[in-house]
Structures are given as C-alpha cells and as structure tokens.
Tab-separated table of C-alpha atoms in Angstrom:
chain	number	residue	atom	x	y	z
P	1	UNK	CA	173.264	127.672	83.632
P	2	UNK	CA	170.850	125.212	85.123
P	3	UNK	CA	167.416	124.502	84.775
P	4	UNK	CA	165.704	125.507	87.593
P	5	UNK	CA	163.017	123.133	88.945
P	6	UNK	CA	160.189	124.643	90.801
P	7	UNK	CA	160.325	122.362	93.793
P	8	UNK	CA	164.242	123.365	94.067
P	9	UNK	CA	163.378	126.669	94.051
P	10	UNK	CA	160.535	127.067	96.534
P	11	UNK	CA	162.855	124.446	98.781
P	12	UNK	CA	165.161	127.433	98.105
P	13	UNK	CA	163.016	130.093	98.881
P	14	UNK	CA	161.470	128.892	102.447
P	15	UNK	CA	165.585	128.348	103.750
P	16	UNK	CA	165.966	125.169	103.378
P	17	UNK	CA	168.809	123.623	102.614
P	18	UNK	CA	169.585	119.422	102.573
P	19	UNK	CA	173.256	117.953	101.840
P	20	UNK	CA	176.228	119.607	101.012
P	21	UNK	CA	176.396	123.328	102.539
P	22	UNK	CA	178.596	124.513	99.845
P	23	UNK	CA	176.449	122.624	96.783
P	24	UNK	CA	173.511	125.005	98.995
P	25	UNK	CA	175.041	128.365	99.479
P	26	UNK	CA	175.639	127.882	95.132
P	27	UNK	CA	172.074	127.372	94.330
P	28	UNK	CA	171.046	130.195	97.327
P	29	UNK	CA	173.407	132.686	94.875
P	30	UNK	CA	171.800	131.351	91.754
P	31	UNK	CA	168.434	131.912	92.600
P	32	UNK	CA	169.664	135.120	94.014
P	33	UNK	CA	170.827	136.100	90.940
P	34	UNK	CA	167.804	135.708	89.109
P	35	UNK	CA	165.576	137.190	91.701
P	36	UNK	CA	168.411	140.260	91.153
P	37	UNK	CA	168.187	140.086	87.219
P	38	UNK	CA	164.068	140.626	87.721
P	39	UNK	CA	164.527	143.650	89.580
P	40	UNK	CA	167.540	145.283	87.326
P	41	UNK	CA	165.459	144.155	84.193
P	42	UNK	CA	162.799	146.878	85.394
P	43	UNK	CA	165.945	149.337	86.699
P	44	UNK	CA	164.364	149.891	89.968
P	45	UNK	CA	165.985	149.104	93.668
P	46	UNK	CA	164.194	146.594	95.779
P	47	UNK	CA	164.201	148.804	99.308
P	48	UNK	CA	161.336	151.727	98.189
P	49	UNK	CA	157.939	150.082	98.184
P	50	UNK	CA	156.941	151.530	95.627
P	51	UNK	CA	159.606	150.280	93.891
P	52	UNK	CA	158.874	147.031	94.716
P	53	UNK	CA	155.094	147.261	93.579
P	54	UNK	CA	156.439	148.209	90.142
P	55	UNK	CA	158.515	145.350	90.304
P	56	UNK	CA	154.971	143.097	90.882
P	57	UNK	CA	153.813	144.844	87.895
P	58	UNK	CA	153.443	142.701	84.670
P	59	UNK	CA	155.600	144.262	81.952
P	60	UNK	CA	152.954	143.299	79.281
P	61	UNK	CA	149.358	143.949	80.466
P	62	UNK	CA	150.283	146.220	83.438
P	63	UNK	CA	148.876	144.355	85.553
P	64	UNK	CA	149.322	143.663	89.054
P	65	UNK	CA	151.149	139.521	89.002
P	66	UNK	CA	149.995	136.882	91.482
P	67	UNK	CA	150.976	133.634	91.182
P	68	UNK	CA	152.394	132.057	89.776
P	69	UNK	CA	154.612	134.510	88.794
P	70	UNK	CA	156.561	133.258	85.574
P	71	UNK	CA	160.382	134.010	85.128
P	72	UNK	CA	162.940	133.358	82.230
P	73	UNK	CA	166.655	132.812	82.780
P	74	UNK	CA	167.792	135.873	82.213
P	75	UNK	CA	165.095	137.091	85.449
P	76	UNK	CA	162.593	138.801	83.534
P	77	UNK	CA	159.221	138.411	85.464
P	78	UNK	CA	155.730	137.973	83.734
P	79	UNK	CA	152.232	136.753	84.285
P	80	UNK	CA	150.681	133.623	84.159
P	81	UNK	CA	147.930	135.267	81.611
P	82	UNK	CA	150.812	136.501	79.749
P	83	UNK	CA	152.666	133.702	79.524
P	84	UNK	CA	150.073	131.394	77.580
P	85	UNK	CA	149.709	135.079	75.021
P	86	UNK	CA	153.287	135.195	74.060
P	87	UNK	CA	154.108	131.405	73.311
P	88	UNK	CA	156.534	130.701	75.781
P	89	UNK	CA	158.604	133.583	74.685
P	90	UNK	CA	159.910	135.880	76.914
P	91	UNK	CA	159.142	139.711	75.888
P	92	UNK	CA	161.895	141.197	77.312
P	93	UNK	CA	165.074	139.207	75.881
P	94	UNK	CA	163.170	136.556	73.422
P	95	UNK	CA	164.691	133.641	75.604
P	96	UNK	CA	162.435	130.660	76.480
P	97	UNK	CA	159.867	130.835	79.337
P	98	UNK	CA	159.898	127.521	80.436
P	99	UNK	CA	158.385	126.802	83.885
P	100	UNK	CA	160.608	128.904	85.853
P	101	UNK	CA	158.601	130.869	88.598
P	102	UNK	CA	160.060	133.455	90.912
P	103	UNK	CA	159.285	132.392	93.909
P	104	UNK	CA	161.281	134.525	95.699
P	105	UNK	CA	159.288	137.426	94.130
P	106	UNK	CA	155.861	135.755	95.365
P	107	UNK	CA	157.400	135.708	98.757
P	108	UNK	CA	157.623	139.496	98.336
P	109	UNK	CA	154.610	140.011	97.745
P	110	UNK	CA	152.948	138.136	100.921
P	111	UNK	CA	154.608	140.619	102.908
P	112	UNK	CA	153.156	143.901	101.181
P	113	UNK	CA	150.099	145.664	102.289
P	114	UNK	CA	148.687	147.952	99.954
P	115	UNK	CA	146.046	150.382	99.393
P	116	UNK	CA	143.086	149.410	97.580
P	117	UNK	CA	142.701	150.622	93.760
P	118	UNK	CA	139.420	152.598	94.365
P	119	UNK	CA	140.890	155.042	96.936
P	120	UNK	CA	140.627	157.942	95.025
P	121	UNK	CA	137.075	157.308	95.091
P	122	UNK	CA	137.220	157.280	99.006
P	123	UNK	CA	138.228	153.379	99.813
P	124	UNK	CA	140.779	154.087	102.489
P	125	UNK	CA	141.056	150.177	103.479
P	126	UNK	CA	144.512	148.955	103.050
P	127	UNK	CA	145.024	144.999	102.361
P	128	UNK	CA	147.781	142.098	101.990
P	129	UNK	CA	148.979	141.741	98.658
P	130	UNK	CA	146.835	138.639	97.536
P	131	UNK	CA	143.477	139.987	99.489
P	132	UNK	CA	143.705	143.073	97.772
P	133	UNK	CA	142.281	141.941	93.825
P	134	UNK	CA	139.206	139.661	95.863
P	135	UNK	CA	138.218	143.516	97.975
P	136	UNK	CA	138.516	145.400	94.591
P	137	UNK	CA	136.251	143.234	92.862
P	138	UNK	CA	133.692	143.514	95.905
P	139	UNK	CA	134.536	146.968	96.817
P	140	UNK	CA	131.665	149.689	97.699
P	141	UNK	CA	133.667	152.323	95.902
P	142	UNK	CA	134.026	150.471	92.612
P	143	UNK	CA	132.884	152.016	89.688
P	144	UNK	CA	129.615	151.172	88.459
P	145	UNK	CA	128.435	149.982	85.289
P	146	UNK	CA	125.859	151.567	83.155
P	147	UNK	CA	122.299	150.173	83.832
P	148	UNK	CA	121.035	150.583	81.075
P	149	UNK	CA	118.800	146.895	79.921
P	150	UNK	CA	119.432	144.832	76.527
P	151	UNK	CA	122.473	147.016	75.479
P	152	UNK	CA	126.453	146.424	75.489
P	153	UNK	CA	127.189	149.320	76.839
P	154	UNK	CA	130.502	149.572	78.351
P	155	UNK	CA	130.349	152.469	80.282
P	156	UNK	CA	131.319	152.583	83.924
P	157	UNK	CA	131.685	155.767	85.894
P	158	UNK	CA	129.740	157.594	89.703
P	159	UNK	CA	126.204	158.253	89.766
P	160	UNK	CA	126.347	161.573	88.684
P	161	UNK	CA	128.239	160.883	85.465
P	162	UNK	CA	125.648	157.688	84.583
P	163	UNK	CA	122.453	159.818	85.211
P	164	UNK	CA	123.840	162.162	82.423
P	165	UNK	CA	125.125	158.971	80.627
P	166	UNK	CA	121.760	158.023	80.491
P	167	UNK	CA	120.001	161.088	79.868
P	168	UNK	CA	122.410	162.359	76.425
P	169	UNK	CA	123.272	158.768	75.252
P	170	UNK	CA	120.578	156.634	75.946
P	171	UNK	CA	117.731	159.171	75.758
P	172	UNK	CA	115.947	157.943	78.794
P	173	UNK	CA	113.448	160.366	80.408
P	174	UNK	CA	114.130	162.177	83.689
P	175	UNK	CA	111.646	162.737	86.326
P	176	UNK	CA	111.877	164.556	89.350
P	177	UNK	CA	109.563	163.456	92.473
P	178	UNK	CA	108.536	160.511	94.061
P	179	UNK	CA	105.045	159.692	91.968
P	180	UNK	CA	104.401	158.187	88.506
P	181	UNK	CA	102.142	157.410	85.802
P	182	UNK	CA	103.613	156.309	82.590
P	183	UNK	CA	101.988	154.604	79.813
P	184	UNK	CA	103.976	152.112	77.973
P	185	UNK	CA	102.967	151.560	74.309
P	186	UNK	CA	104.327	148.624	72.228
P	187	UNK	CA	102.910	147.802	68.621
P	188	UNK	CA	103.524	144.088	68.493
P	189	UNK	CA	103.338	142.771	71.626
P	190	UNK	CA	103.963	139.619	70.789
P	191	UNK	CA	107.430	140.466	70.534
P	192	UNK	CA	109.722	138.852	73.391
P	193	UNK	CA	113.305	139.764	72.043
P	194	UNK	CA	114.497	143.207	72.632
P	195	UNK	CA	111.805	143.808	74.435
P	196	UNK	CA	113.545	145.639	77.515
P	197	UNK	CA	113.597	149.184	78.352
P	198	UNK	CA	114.514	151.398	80.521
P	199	UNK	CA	111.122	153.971	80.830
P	200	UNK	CA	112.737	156.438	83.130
P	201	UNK	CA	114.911	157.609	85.775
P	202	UNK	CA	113.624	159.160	88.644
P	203	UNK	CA	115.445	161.875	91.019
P	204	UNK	CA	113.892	162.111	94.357
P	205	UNK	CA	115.229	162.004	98.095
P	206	UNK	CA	118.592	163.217	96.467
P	207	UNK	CA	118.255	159.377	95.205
P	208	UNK	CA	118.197	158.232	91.068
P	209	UNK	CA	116.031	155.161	90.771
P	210	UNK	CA	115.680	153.538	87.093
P	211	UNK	CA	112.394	152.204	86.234
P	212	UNK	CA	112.262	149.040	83.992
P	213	UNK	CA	109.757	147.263	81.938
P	214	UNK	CA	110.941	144.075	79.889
P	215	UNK	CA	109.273	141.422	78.168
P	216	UNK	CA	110.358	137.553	78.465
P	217	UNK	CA	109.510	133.635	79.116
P	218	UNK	CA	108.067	132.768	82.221
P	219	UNK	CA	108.277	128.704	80.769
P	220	UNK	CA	106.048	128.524	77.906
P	221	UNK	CA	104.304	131.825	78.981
P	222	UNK	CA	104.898	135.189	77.732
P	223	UNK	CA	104.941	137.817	80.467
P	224	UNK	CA	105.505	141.375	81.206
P	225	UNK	CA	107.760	142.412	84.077
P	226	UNK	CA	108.432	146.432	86.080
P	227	UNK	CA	111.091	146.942	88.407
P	228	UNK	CA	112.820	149.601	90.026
P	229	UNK	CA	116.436	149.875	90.869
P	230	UNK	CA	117.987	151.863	92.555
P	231	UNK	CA	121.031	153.446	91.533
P	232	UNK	CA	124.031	153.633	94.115
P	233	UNK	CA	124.417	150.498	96.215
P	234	UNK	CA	122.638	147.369	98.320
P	235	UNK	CA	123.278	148.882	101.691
P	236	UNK	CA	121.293	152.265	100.439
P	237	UNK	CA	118.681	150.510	98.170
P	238	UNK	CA	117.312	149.086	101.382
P	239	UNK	CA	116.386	152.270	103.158
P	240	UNK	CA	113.684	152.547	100.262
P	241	UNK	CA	110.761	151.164	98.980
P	242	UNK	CA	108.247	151.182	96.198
P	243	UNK	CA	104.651	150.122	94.963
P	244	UNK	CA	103.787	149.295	91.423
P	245	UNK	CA	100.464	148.942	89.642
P	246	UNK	CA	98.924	148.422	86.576
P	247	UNK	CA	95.256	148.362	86.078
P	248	UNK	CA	92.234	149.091	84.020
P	249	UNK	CA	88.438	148.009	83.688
P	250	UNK	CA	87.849	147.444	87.401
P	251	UNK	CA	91.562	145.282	87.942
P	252	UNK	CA	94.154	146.045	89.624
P	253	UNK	CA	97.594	144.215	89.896
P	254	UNK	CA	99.675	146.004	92.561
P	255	UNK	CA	103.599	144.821	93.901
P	256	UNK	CA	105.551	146.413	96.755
P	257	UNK	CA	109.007	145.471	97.438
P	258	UNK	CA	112.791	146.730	98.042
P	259	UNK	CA	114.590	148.497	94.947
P	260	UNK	CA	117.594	146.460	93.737
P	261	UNK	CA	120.851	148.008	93.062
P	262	UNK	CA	122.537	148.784	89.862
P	263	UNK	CA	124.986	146.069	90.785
P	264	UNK	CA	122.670	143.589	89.576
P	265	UNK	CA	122.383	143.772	85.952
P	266	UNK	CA	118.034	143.769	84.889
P	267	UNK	CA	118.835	140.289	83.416
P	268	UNK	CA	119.690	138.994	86.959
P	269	UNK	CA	116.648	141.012	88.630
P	270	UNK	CA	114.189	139.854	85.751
P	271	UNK	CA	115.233	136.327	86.065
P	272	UNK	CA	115.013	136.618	90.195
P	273	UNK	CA	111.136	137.450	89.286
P	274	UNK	CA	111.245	140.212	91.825
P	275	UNK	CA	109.024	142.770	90.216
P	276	UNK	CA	105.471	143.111	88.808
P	277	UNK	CA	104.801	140.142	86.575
P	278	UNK	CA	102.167	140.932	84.346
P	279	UNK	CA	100.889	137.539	82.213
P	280	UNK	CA	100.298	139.080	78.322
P	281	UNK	CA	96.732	138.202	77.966
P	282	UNK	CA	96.121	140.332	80.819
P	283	UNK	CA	98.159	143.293	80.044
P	284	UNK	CA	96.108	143.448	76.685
P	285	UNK	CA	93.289	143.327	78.800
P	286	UNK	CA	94.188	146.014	80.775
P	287	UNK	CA	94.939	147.568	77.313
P	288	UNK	CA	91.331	147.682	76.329
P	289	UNK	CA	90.429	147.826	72.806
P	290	UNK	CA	91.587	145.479	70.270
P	291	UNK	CA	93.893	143.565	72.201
P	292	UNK	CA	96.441	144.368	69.189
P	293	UNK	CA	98.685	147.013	70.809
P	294	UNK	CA	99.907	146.894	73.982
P	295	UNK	CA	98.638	150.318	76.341
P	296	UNK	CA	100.046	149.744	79.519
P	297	UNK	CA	100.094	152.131	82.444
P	298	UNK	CA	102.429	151.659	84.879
P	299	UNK	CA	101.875	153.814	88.040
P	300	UNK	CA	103.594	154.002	91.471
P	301	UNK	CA	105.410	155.946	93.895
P	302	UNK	CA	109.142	155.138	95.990
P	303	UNK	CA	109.198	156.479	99.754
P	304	UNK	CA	112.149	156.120	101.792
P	305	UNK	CA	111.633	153.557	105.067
P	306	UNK	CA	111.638	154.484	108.161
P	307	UNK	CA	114.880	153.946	110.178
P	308	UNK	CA	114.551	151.930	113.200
C-alpha cells in the first residue's frame, strides 16, 4: 500500500483531482478505504450521529479528537496527544503511526453541531464541532473548583456540594447573616509562607461568600491582605458589595469594593491587590500589646446593590 502524504490527502479530501482521472478515482478509493477501516475499527456505521461522535472519540484517553487527527494504515484513528504517548505505535493493531492524518474524518467533524458537555448542569447552547472545547472551557455552567487558599485541592463540584466541601473537609467556619467581626490570631507573624486562610464562609441573601486573609510580599514589604469572594459567578458577584475594616487605638483602615468570584483562584485576587492591604507594622499596631502576636480584627458587612 502507499504512503499517504498529507498534502495528497487533503488535495483528496476538498475534491480535487489533477491528471489522470483513472490514477484519481484510485487514490479517491484508497483514501476511502481508510476513512472506512476508521469507522469499522470502532464497529459503528457512519449515518447515526451519535455514531459518528463515537467515531471522533479518541480510543485511548476518551477524549473528544481535533486536529490533527492521526491515522495508521490499517485506519485506526487517534489523537495528536496520544500519538507523542504511545511512540508512534498504533494501539489498536501495533502498526506504525507515521504522519498519516484522516482528513476526511476532520472534514466530518466541521459539519457536526453538538451540545455542550455541561448540559446536564443546564447549558442548553449547542455549538460546531471545533467551537465547542473553547465554550466548555468558558462555560457559566462549568463546574467549579474548590476555593479553598494555599491548598491542592482538587475538588470541583455546584455550590451546594463546595459549601459542605468546605465545612467537613476543610473545617472552615459558617456564618449566617450579612455582619462580621472576627479576630484573626497568628503567633509569628513574621511568617509569609502558608500564611493564607480561608476565616469563613458566609450565607446570606441565599448567597455563600468566602472571606480571606493571607499574608505576602508587597516588594520588599510584608503585608496583610482580606478579601471576599463570592461564590457562584462574575455576572452575580457584581450585584453585591462589601466593606472591610480593621482598626484599633483611634485608627481605622476601611476598603469597599465588588466581591470576586470563585473563578479566580485567591492567588490571582491577592496578586490583583484588590482587597484590604494592611502593611505589618501596622497590623501589630492595631494588635496592641507587645507587637509579638498578631490580634487582628477584621470586621465588615456584604449588602446586595441596588439594581438599576
């Protein structure tokens, strides 16, 4: 059998043919053929569509294949991931990958439209083929990731299941209302690393917002930062607002602002510097005493804006 270029084959694949029409209408049938061997290798028939997406299915990490979609010369399909994990081996029958795509299968794909992953979870937009992976990775209906700062938590799930993620596995405090006062106590505060924490999550105006306090480098300066985020997404974190303070022997430091969602990790908020930036010799101030342990309150309340 011939090797199969890739030029030759898209040439193939968008119907056109140059020189001799029978030297043609015997590489049309051999490209044919393999496009044929890719969708008996999986046993399915090419007219259902869902047949079809099964067929766009990588047979070793599940996966849905864009291209370029890798073939061997037998017409067994694979990913371009794939390919580089299984040394130019195909899977299925062993024979060598070499740099065979099926184009004809790529072509297939352009013309599907498919649902996106997340609509189960109430997505009903439906997208080409290769639009589809850029919406899922953007989409409002996505899972979301546990917030919870300085871990590697892997977690993802709805809000429901992270507030109770939160509350059994990472021990964080609940609090119900719109009003706080929380005093944050550190022993060393000299201590930057591991410094983040989440103090508590709060549940009001059927909302969960996650209160933060985390210690870090502003330069050459240590400093002390609070934050709230909101947990659900930008759109919603909007309608809402909040006030922070922190104070003590006749100072005050006081923030407002717009909670962030949970979509952006407290690493990308902290380094943003949207929150209450407290400067350490100040928060010992406000600590009173020694100036060896860090007392800091942290009060505030979250109201929801009014819509317009």
């Amino acid at each position: 059998m011939e090797d199969v270029g890739v030029d030759e084959c898209l040439t193939t694949c968008d119907g056109i043919y140059e020189g001799d029409s029978n030297h043609s209408r015997r590489r049309h049938h051999h490209y044919h053929h393999l496009f044929l061997a890719s969708a008996k290798s999986h046993n399915k028939a090419l007219s259902p569509a869902t047949s079809v997406h099964e067929l766009l299915q990588c047979p070793v990490c599940t996966n849905s294949m864009f291209p370029p979609i890798h073939q061997c010369l037998n017409g067994h399909t694979l990913c371009s991931i794939c390919k580089l994990r299984v040394n130019n081996q195909c899977p299925t029958c062993r024979e060598e990958l070499g740099d065979i795509r099926c184009l004809a299968l790529e072509k297939v794909a352009e013309s599907l439209e498919l649902p996106c992953k997340y609509c189960s979870l109430g997505c009903m937009e439906i997208f080409p083929y290769y639009s589809k992976l850029k919406h899922e990775a953007r989409c409002n209906f996505r899972p979301y990731n546990c917030p919870y700062p300085g871990s590697e938590c892997s977690v993802v799930g709805d809000i429901p299941f992270l507030v109770g993620h939160l509350r059994e596995d990472h021990k964080v405090d609940m609090h119900i209302g719109s009003t706080f006062n929380h005093l944050y106590v550190k022993s060393n505060p000299r201590e930057v690393d591991k410094a983040a924490r989440m103090l508590m999550v709060f549940n009001c105006y059927s909302q969960y917002f996650c209160l933060h306090f985390e210690a870090f480098l502003l330069g050459m300066a240590p400093v002390y930062i609070a934050f709230l985020r909101f947990m659900g997404d930008a759109v919603e974190a909007r309608k809402f607002g909040y006030r922070l303070e922190v104070g003590a022997n006749g100072r005050k430091l006081i923030w407002e602002g717009t909670p962030r969602s949970i979509r952006d990790s407290d690493q990308k908020v902290r380094d943003s510097h949207d929150g209450l930036i407290i400067q350490r010799n100040m928060a010992l101030f406000f600590s009173g005493g020694d100036r060896k342990q860090l007392k800091l309150r942290v009060a505030g309340r979250i109201w929801k804006e009014n819509s317009t």
